[in-house]
XYZ file of C-alpha atoms in Angstrom:
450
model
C 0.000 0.000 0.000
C 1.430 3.769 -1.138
C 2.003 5.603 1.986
C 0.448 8.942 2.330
C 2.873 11.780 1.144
C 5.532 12.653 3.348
C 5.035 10.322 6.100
C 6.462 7.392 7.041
C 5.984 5.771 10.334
C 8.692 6.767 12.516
C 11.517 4.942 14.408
C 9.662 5.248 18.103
C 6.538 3.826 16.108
C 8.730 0.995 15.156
C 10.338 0.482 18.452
C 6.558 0.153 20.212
C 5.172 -1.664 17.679
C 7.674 -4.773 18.248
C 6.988 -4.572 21.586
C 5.590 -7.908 23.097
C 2.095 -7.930 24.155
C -0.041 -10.816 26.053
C -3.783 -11.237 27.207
C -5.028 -11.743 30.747
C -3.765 -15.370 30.416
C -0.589 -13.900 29.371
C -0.794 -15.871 25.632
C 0.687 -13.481 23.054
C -1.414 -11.192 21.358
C -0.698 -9.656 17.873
C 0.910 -6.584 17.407
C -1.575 -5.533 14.789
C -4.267 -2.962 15.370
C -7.292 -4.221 16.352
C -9.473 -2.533 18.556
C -12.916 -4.176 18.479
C -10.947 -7.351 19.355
C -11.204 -8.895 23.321
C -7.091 -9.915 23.221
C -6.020 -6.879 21.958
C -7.793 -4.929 24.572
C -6.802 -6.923 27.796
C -3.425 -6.618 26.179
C -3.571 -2.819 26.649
C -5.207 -2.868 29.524
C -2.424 -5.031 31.209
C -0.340 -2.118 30.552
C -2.219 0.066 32.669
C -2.610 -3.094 34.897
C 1.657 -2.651 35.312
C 1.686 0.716 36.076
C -0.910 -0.068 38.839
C 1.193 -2.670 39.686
C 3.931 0.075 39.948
C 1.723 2.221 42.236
C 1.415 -0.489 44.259
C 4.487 -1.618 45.014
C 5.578 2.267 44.958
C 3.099 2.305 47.880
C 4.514 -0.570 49.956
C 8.085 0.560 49.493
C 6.862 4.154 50.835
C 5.009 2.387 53.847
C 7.981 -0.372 54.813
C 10.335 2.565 54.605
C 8.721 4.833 57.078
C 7.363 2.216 59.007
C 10.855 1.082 59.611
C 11.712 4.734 60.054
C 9.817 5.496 62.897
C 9.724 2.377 64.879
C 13.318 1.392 64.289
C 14.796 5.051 65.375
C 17.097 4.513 67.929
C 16.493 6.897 70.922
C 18.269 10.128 70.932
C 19.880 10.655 74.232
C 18.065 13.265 76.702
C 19.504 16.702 76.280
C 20.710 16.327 72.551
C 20.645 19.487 70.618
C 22.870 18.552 67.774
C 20.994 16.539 64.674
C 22.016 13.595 63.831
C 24.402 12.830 61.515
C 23.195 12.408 57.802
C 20.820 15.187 58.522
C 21.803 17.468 55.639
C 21.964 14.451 53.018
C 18.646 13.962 53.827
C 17.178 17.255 52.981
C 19.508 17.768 49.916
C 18.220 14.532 48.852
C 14.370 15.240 48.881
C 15.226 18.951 47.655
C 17.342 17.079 44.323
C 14.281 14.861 43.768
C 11.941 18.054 44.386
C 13.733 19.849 41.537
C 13.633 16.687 39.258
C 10.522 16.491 39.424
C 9.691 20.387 38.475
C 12.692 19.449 35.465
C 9.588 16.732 34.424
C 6.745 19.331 34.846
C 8.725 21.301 32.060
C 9.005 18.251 30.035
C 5.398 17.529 31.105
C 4.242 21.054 29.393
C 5.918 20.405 26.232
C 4.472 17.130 25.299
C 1.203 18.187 26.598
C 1.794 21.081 24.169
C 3.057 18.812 20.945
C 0.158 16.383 21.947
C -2.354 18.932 21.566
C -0.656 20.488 18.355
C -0.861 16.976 16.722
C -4.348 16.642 17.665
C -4.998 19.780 16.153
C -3.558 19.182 12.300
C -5.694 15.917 12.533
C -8.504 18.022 12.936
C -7.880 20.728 10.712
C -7.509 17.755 7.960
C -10.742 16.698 8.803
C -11.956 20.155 8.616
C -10.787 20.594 5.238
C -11.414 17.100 3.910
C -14.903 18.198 4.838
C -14.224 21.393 3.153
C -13.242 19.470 -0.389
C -16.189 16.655 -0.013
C -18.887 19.919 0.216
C -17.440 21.534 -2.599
C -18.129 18.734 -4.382
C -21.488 17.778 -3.735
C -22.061 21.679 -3.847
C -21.008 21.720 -7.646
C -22.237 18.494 -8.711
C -25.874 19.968 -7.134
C -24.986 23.657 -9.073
C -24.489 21.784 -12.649
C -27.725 19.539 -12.504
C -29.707 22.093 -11.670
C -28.152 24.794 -14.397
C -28.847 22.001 -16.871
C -32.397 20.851 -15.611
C -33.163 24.573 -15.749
C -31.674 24.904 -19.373
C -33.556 21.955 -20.306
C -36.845 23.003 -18.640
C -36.793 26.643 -20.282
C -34.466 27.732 -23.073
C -34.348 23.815 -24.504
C -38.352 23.909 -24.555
C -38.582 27.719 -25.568
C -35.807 26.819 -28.451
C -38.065 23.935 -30.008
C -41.206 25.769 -29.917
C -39.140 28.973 -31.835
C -37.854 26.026 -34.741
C -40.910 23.688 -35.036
C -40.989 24.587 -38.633
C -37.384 23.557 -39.199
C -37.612 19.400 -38.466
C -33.832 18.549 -38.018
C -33.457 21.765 -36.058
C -35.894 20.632 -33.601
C -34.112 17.266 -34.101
C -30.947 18.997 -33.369
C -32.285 20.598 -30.171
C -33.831 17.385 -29.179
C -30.400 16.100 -29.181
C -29.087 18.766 -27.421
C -31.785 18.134 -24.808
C -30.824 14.420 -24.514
C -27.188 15.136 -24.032
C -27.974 17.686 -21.214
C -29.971 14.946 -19.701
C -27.230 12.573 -19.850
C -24.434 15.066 -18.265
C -26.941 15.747 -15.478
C -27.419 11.920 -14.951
C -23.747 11.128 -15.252
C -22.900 13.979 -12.791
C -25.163 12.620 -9.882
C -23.079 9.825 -9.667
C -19.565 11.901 -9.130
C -20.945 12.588 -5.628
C -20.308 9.944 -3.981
C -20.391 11.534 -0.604
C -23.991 12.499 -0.276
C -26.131 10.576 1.858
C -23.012 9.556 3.637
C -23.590 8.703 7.513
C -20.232 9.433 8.539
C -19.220 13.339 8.704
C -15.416 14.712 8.965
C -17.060 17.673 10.253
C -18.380 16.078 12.984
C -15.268 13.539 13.867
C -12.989 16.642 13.588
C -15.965 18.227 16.092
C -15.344 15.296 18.529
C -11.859 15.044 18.402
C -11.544 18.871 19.010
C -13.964 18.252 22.252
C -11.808 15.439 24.075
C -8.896 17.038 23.264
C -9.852 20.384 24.645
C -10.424 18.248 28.053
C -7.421 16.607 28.072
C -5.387 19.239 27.538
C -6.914 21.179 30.838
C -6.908 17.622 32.667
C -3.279 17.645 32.007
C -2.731 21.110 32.388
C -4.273 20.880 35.848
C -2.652 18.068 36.725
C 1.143 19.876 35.807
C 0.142 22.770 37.825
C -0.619 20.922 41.197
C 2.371 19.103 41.264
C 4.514 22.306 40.851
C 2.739 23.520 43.550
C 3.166 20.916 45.563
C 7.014 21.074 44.679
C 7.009 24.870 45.287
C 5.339 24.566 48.426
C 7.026 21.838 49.718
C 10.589 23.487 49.295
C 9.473 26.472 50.771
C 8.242 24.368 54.040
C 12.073 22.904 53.970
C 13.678 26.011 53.670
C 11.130 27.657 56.205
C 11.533 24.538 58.286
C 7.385 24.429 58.660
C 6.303 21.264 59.802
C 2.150 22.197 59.130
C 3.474 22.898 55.605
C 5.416 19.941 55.234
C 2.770 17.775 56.564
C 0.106 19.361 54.072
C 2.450 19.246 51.377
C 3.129 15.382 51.996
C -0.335 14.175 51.888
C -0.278 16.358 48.519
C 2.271 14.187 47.106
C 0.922 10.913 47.932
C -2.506 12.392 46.109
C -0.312 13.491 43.152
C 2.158 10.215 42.828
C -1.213 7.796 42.749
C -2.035 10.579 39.771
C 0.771 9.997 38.120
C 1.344 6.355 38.118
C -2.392 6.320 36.979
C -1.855 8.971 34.274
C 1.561 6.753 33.270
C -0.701 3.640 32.412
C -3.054 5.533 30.374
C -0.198 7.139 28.361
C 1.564 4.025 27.782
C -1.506 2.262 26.960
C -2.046 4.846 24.226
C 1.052 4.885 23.068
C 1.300 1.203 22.468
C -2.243 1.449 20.464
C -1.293 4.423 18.420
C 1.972 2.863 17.305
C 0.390 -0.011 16.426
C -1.924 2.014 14.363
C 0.918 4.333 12.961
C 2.777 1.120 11.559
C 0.099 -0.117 9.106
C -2.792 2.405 9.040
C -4.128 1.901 5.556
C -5.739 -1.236 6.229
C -7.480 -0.526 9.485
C -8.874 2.908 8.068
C -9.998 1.521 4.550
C -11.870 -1.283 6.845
C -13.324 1.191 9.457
C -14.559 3.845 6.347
C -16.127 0.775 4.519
C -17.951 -0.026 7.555
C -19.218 3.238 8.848
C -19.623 4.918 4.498
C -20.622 1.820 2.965
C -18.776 3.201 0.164
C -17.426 0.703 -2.699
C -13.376 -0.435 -2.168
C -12.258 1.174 -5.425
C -13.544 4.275 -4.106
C -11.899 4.144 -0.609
C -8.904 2.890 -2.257
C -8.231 5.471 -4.998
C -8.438 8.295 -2.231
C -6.580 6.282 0.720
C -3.540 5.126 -1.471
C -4.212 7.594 -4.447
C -0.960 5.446 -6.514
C -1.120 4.207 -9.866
C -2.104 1.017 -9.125
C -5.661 2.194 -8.447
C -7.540 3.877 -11.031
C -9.894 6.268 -11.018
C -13.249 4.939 -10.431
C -15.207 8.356 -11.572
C -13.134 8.444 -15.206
C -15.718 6.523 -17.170
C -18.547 8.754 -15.779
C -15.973 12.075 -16.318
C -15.266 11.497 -20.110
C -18.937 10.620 -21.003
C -19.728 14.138 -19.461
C -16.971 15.701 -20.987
C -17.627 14.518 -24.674
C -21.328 15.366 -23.806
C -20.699 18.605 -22.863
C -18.586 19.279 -26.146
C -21.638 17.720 -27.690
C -23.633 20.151 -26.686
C -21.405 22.948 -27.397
C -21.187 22.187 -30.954
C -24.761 21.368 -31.406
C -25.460 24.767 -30.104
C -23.282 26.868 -32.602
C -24.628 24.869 -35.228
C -28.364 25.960 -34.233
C -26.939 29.496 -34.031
C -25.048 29.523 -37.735
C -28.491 27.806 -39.177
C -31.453 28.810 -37.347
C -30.716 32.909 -36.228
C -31.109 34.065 -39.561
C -34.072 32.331 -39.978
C -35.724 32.506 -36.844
C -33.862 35.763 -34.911
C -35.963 34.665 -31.663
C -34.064 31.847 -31.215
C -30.739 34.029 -30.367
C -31.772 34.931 -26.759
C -32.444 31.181 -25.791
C -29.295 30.389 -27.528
C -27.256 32.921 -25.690
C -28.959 31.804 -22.412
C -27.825 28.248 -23.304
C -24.035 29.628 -24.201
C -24.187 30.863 -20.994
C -25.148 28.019 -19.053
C -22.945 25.553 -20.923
C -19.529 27.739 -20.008
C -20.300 28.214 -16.533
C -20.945 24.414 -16.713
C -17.826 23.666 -18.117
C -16.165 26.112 -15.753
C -17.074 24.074 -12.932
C -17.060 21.010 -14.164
C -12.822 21.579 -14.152
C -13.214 22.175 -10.998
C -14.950 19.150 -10.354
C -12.389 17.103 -11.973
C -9.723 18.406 -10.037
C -11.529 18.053 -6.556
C -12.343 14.489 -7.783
C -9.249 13.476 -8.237
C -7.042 12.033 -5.251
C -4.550 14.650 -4.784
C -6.476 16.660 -2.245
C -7.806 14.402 -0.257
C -4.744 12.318 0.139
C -3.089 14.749 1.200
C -5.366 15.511 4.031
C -5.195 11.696 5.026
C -1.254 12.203 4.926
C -1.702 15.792 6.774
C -3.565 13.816 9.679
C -1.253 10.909 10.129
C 1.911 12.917 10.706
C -0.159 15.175 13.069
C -1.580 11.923 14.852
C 1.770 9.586 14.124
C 4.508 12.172 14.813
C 3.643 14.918 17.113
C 0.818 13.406 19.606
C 2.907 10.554 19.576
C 6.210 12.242 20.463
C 3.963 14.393 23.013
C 2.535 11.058 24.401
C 5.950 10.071 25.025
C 7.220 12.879 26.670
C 4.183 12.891 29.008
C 4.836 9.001 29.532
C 8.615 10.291 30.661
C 6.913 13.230 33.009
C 5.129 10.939 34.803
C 7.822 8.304 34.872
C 9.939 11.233 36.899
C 7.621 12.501 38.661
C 6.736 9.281 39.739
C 10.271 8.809 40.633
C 10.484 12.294 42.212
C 7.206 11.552 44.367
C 8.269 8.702 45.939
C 11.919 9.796 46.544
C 10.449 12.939 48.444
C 7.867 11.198 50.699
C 10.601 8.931 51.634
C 12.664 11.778 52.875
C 10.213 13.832 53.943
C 9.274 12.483 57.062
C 13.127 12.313 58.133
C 13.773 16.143 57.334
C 11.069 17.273 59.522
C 11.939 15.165 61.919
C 15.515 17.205 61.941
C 13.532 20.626 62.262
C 14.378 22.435 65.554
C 11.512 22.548 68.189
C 9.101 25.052 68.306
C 6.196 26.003 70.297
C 3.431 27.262 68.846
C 4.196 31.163 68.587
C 7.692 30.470 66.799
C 6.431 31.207 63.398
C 4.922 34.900 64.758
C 6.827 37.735 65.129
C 8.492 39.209 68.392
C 7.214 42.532 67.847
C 3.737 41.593 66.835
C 1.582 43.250 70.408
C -1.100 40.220 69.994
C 2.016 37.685 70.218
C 1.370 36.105 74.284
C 5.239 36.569 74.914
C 5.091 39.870 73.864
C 1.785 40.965 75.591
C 3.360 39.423 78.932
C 6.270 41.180 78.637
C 4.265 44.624 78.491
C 2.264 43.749 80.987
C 4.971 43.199 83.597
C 6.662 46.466 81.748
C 3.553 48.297 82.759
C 3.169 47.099 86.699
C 6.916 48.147 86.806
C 6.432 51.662 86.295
């Protein structure tokens, strides 16, 4: 099959694609795209299976660490002051994973970014794959009813002017059938009317989950660089409330990670498996949903010279009709004008119609053939194929960090407030602050001594 012009799937689509994949009963599953098929979809749901597997044992880790952490602490002697030792590895350590994991809320933005601008040219293909398919009902509609028009008025009106003349009126009679035939043979060329299946509408519904990714993502980037931000400013203020908060915030945001990481790899998978051989599955799926005929599908999917065009029969009839027509015409005007000088305003009439026929039956032939909407199928692969797949990737490796980041923090967390100085509850205001209690007592006893 002729792939689309200027795409070819690319080397991360490869790399997926021979990825192994197994069913529920873990029996290999084919790496071909299939959808509607019950082992192909419990073999993408056991990827999101493994990265729930990866929360989970992320979890346990998390819990065995700090369980061991706080009931395996050997006592600190009464009196110490001084931290213990490995105290500032501690905090550097959850402040390096801290700032890895704002690093992968960068990386995070910019394949949420190419994701959405690959989502986008796939829709603006559709849009103007819609665009070309309306044009062309739209003209094939304009010509049959310029020539039913011609044929209902200036035809009829031209054979009533030359009923004394028998082969003119034969000669407009013909002209009459041959109008007839273009209109018949033109009601074919759109094949697209009546169609169930809408690009306008696909490109509508694409446009609409995208939209709600792309905040859900958004959204998602934004808490956890608050919760970084936050969290680093709890270290450096050495606020235990704010630490504490800013804990339970990452143990919300790593379980939203891990979970966004299986849905990213699970698409990823299915989109390079799409991206390797997508002529097939999209011929099969447009057949399905159009009912349109294969050499149709196929001229306009692979558009090579292999496949013929299936409206060229139906094209030259018209054409030779039309030139039919146009000589029959400037006979009638050469024979019956002088004769019969009524007949010259039908005639014009009829000149008339027939150019602006012809006019857009040119463009007909060049929205009919492949070129167009080939390249639109082309235009949406590379958006679909190449940029949301290298934006699905880079979100798979922002949540792989911040994953990583997550869990490295809450580790470390707990031990770096557990190095924060005492404090009673008045430490964080300030000394000069009259509603403080330590400084109200002190002006009281200021007062009673004068």
């Amino acid at each position: 099959m002729g792939a689309p012009p200027g795409y070819r799937p690319s080397a991360w689509v490869h790399l997926l694609h021979q990825l192994p994949r197994a069913d529920f009963q873990l029996r290999p599953v084919p790496s071909g795209f299939a959808p509607q098929e019950q082992e192909y979809q419990q073999a993408l749901l056991l990827v999101v299976a493994l990265a729930g597997l990866g929360l989970g044992l992320s979890l346990i880790f998390i819990a065995v660490y700090l369980i061991r952490f706080c009931c395996c602490r050997p006592p600190e002697p009464p009196g110490a002051k001084s931290p213990p030792p490995g105290g500032g590895c501690v905090t550097w350590s959850c402040i390096a994973a801290l700032l890895v994991g704002c690093a992968g809320i960068g990386i995070g933005f910019y394949g949420n970014s190419e994701t959405s601008d690959g989502v986008s040219q796939l829709s603006s293909a559709l849009l103007h794959a819609n665009h070309t398919l309306t044009a062309i009902d739209h003209l094939v509609l304009e010509m049959v009813e310029r020539l039913g028009e011609a044929v209902r008025t200036e035809l009829t009106t031209l054979e009533e002017v030359l009923a004394q003349r028998t082969e003119l009126v034969a000669a407009t009679r013909g002209a009459r059938r041959q109008a007839e035939a273009v209109a018949q043979q033109l009601q074919g060329l759109a094949f697209w009317r009546g169609v169930p299946l809408s690009p306008l509408q696909v490109a509508e519904d694409v446009s609409f989950v995208e939209e709600y990714r792309w905040l859900a993502y958004v959204l998602l980037l934004l808490l956890e660089l608050l919760v970084c931000l936050f969290t680093l400013l709890g270290l450096a203020k050495q606020s235990k409330w704010l630490v504490i908060v800013m804990t339970v915030m990452s143990l919300l945001v790593l379980v939203l990670s891990w979970g966004s990481m299986g849905l990213e790899a699970a698409t990823a998978v299915g989109l390079s498996d799409f991206c390797s051989s997508p002529d097939t599955y999209i011929l099969n799926l447009t057949r399905e949903e159009t009912g349109l005929g294969s050499d149709i599908l196929s001229y306009y999917f692979l558009c090579n010279q292999a496949v013929s065009n299936p409206f060229q029969q139906r094209l030259t009839l018209s054409q030779r009709a039309l030139a039919n027509i146009h000589s029959q015409l400037q006979g009638l005007e050469r024979e019956a004008v002088p004769q019969f000088p009524s007949a010259q305003k039908p005639l014009l009439s009829l000149e008339e119609t027939l150019n602006v026929t012809e006019g857009n039956f040119h463009q007909l032939v060049a929205l009919l053939h492949c070129r167009g909407l080939h390249k639109d199928y082309g235009a949406a692969l590379r958006g679909l194929c190449e940029d949301a797949l290298e934006g699905l990737l880079f979100l798979l490796l922002f949540s792989l960090l911040s994953a990583g980041a997550l869990a490295t923090a809450l580790c470390s967390l707990p031990r770096a407030w557990a190095l924060f100085p005492p404090s009673d509850d008045y430490d964080d205001t300030d000394d000069d602050d009259p509603f403080n209690p330590q400084e109200s007592k002190r002006f009281v006893q200021w007062q009673s001594s004068i």
